[in-house]
Coordinates of C-alpha atoms and ligand atoms in Angstrom, one line a residue:
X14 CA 26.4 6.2 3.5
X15 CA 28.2 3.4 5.0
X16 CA 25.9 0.0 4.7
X17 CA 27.8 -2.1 6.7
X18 CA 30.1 -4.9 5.6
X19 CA 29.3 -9.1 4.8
X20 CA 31.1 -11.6 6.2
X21 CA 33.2 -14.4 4.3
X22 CA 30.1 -16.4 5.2
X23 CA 27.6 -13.7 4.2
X24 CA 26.6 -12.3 6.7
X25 CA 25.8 -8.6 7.2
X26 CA 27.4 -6.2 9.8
X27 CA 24.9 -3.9 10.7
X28 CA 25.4 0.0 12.3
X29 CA 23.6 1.4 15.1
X30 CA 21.6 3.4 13.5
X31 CA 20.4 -0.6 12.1
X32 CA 20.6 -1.8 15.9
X33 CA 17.5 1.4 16.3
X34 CA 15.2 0.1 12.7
X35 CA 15.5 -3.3 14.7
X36 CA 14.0 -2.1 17.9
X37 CA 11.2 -0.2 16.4
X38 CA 10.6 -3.4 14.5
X39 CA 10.6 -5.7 17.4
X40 CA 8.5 -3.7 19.5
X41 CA 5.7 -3.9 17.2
X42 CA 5.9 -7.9 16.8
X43 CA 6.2 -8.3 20.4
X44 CA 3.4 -5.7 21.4
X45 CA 1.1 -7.5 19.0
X46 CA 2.1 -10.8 20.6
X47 CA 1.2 -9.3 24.2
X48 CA -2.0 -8.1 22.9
X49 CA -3.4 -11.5 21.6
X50 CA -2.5 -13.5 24.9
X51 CA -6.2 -12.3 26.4
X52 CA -7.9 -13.9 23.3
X53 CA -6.1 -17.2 23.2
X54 CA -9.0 -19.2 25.1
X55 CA -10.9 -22.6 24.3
X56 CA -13.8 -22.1 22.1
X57 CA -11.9 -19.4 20.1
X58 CA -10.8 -20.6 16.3
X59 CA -7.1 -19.8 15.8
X60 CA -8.3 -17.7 12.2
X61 CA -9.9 -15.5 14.8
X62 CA -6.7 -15.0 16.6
X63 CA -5.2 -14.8 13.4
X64 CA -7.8 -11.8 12.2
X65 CA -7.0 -10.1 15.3
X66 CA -3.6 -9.7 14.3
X67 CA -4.3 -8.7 10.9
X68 CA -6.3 -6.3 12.5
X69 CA -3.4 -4.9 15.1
X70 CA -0.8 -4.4 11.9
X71 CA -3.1 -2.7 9.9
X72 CA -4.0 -0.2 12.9
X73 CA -0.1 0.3 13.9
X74 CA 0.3 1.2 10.5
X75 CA 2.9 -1.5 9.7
X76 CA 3.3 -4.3 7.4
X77 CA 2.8 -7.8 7.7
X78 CA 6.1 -9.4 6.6
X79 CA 4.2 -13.5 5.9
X80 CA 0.9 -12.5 4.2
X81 CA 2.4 -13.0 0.1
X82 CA 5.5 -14.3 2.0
X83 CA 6.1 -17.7 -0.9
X84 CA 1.9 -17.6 -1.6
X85 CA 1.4 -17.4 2.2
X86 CA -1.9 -15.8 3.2
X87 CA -1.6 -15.4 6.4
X88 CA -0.5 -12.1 9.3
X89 CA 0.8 -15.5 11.8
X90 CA 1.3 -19.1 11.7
X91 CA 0.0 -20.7 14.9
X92 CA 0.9 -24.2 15.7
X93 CA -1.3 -26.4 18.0
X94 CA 0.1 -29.0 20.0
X95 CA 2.0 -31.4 17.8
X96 CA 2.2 -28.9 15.0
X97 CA 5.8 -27.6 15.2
X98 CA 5.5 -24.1 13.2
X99 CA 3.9 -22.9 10.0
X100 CA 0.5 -23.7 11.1
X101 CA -1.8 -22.1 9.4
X102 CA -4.5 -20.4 11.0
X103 CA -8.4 -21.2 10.1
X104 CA -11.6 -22.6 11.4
X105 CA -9.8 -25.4 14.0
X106 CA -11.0 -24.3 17.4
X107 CA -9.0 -24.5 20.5
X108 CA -9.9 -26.9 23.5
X109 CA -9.2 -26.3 26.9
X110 CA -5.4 -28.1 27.5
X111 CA -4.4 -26.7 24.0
X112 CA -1.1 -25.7 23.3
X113 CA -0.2 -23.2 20.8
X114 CA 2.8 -21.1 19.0
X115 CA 2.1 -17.8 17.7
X116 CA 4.6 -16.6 15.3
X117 CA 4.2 -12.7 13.7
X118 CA 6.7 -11.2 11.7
X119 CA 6.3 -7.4 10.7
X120 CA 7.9 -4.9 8.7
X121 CA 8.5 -1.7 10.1
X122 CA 10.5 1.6 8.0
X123 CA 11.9 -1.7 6.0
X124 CA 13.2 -3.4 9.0
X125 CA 11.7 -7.1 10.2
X126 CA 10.8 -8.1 14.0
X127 CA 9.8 -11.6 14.1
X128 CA 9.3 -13.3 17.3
X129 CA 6.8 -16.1 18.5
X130 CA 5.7 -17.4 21.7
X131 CA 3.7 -20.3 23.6
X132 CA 0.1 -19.8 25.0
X133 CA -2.2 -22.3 26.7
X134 CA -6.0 -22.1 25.7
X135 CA -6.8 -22.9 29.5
X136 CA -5.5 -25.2 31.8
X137 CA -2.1 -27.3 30.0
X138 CA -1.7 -31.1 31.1
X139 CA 2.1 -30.7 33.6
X140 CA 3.8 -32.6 31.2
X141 CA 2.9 -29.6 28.0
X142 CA 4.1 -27.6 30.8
X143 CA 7.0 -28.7 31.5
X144 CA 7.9 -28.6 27.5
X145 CA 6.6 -24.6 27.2
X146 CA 8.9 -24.1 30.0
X147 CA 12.5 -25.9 29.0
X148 CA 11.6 -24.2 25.5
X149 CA 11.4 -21.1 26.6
X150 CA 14.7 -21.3 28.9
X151 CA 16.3 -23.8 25.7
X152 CA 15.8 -20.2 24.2
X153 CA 17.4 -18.0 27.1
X154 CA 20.2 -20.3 27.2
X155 CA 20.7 -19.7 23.2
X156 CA 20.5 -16.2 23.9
X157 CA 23.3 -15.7 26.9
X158 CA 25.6 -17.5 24.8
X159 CA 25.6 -14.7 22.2
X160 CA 28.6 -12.3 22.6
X161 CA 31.6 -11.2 20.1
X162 CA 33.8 -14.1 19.4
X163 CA 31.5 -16.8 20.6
X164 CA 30.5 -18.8 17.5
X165 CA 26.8 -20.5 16.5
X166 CA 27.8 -23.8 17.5
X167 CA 28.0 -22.3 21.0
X168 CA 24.5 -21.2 20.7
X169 CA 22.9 -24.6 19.1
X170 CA 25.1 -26.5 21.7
X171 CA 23.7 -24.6 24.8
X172 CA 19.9 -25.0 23.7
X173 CA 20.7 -29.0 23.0
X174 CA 21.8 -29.4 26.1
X175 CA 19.4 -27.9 28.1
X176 CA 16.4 -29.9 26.0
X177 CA 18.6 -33.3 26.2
X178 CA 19.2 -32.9 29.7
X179 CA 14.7 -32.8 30.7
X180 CA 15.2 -35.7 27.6
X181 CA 13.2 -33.7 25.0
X182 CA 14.4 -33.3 21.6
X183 CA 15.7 -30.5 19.6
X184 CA 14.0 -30.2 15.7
X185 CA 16.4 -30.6 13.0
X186 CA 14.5 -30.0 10.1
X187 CA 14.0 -26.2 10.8
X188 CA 16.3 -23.2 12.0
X189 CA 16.8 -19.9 13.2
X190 CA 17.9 -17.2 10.3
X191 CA 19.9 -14.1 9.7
X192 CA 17.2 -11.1 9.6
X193 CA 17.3 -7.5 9.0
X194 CA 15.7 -5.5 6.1
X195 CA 15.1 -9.1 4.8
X196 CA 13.5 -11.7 6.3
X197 CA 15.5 -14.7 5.9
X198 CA 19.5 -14.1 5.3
X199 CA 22.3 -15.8 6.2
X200 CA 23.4 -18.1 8.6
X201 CA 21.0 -21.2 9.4
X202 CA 21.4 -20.7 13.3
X203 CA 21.3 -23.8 14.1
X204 CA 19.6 -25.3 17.6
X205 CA 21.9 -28.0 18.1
X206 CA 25.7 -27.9 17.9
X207 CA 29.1 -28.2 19.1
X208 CA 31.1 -25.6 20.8
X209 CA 33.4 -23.6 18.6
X210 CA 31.9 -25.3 15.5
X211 CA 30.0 -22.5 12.9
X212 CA 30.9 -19.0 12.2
X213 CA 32.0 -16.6 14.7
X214 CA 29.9 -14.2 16.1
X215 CA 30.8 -10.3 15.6
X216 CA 29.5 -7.4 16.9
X217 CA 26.5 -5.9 14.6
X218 CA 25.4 -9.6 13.3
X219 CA 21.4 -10.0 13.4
X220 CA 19.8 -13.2 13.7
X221 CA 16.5 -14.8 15.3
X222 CA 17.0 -17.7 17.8
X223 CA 13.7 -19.7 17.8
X224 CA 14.2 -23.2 18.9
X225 CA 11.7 -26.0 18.4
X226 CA 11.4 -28.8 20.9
X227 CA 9.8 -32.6 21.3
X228 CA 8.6 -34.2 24.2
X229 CA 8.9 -37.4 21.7
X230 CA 11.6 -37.7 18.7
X231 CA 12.6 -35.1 16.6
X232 CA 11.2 -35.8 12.9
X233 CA 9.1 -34.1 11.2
X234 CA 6.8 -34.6 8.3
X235 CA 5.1 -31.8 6.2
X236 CA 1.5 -32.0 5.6
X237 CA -0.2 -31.8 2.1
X238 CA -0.8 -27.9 2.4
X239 CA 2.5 -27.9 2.0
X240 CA 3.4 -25.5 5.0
X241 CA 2.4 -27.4 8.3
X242 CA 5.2 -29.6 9.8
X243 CA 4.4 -31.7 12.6
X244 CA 6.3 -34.4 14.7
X245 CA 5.9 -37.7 13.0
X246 CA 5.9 -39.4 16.3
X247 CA 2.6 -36.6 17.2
X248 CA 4.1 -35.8 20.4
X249 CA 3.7 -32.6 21.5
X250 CA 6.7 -29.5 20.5
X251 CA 7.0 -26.5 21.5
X252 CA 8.5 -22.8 19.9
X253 CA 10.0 -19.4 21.2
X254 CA 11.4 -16.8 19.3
X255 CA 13.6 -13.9 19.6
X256 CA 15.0 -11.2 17.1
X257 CA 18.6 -10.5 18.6
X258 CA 21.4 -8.2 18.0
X259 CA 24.8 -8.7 18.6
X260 CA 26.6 -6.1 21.0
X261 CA 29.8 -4.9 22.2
X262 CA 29.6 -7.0 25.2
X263 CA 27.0 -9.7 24.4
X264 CA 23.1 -9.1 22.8
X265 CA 20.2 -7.0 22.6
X266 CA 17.0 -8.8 22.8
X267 CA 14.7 -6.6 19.8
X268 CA 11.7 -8.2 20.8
X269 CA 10.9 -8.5 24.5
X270 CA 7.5 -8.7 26.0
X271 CA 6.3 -5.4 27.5
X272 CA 4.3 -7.4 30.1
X273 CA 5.6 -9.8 32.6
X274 CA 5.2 -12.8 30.8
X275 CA 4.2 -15.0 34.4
X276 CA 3.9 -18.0 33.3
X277 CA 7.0 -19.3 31.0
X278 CA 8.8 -15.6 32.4
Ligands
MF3_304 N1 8.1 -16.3 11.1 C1 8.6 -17.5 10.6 C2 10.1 -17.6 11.0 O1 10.3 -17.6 12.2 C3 8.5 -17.6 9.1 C4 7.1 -17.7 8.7 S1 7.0 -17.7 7.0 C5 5.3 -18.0 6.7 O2 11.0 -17.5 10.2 F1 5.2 -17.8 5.5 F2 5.1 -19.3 7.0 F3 4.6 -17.2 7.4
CO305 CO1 12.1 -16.5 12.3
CO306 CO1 9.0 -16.3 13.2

């Protein structure tokens, strides 16, 4: 059977019938991600949230793609306020003005859907608002700049500039990442960039876009569990996610929310 061809840069050209593993895969992440939203409230620990999750994959009948992922334990990461992603979830319980990332990746006939999202644990402070929402749109502007013969700098250039322009900062330190039947494959898609810089983009390329941005500066530090990174400044940051397909004419979003998403929609 044909598998599909690699790039000079390495990255895989995938079929349609890859496009269809992809959207089964998606589905699931994203469904999982709807379903939690109810539960994300102040008093609740995010290990509970976390359980819940666990709980979901096992009863879709799907794999978690993080628990044994590098010694990882864990079916999400969630990432309170200035954590910026690989928070690990346990017995910190969420107050009301809490802002959080939940990030789920699962495996489904061998394919990976990972996608994450922002959730408030009651009422967010305007200016965490503000953030979830130029995050969230950072990400949508990533997105429509995926099409055949566009390159990643386009994308990384588009999210910049709409996080620059509300005068937030765009993370460095960590990127989006080819995906497919593996979890992390060529290229580093980069949130920042200059137009017509990277590789080009070709039809049947699969890659996440999940940008992380600061309402302060841009470093980050890793903590001593060796998987939390934070902003050193402690500002607040923000995270979206979307597993994406290239297309004919532009991208196929793999992991849309079934729900209208009302808030950051
Ligand atoms: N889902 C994350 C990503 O977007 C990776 C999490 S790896 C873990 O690439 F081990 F921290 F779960
Ligand atoms: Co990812
Ligand atoms: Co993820």
């Amino acid at each position: 059977m044909d598998e599909g061809r690699i790039t000079r840069e390495g990255i895989r050209i995938h079929l349609p019938e890859d496009f269809e593993g992809m959207r089964k895969a998606g589905r699931v992440a994203a469904r999982i991600l709807d379903e939690v939203g109810p539960l994300v409230q102040p008093g609740v620990t995010t290990g509970a949230l976390d359980d819940f999750i666990r709980t979901r994959i096992q009863e879709l009948g799907v794999t978690s793609a993080t628990i044994g992922y590098r010694g990882y334990q864990h079916a999400s990461c969630i990432s309170v306020n200035h954590v910026v992603c690989h928070g690990i979830p346990g017995e910190k319980i969420l107050q009301d003005g809490d802002i959080l990332n939940i990030d789920v990746t699962v495996i489904v006939e061998g394919w990976f859907g990972d996608t994450s999202r922002m959730y408030v644990a009651g009422r967010a402070p305007l200016k965490a608002q503000r953030l979830i929402q130029v995050t969230h749109d950072a990400l949508m502007k990533g997105i429509e700049a995926v099409r055949p013969g566009a390159t990643f700098g386009d994308i990384g250039h588009a999210i910049q500039t709409h996080a620059e322009s509300h005068r937030m900062s765009v993370v460095r330190d960590f990127c989006g990442h080819g995906i497919g039947k593996v979890f992390h494959a060529p290229p580093n898609v980069l949130h920042f960039g200059r137009p017509g810089k990277g590789p080009v983009l070709e039809e049947g390329m699969i890659f996440t876009i999940e940008p992380m941005i600061n309402l302060g500066r841009p470093e980050t530090k890793i903590l001593a569990d060796d998987w939390t990174a934070v902003t050193r400044d402690k500002s607040l940051s923000a995270q979206f996610e979307h597993s994406v397909g290239v297309t004919a004419d532009g991208c196929e979003i793999f992991t849309p929310s079934e729900k209208f998403f009302p808030e950051f929609g």
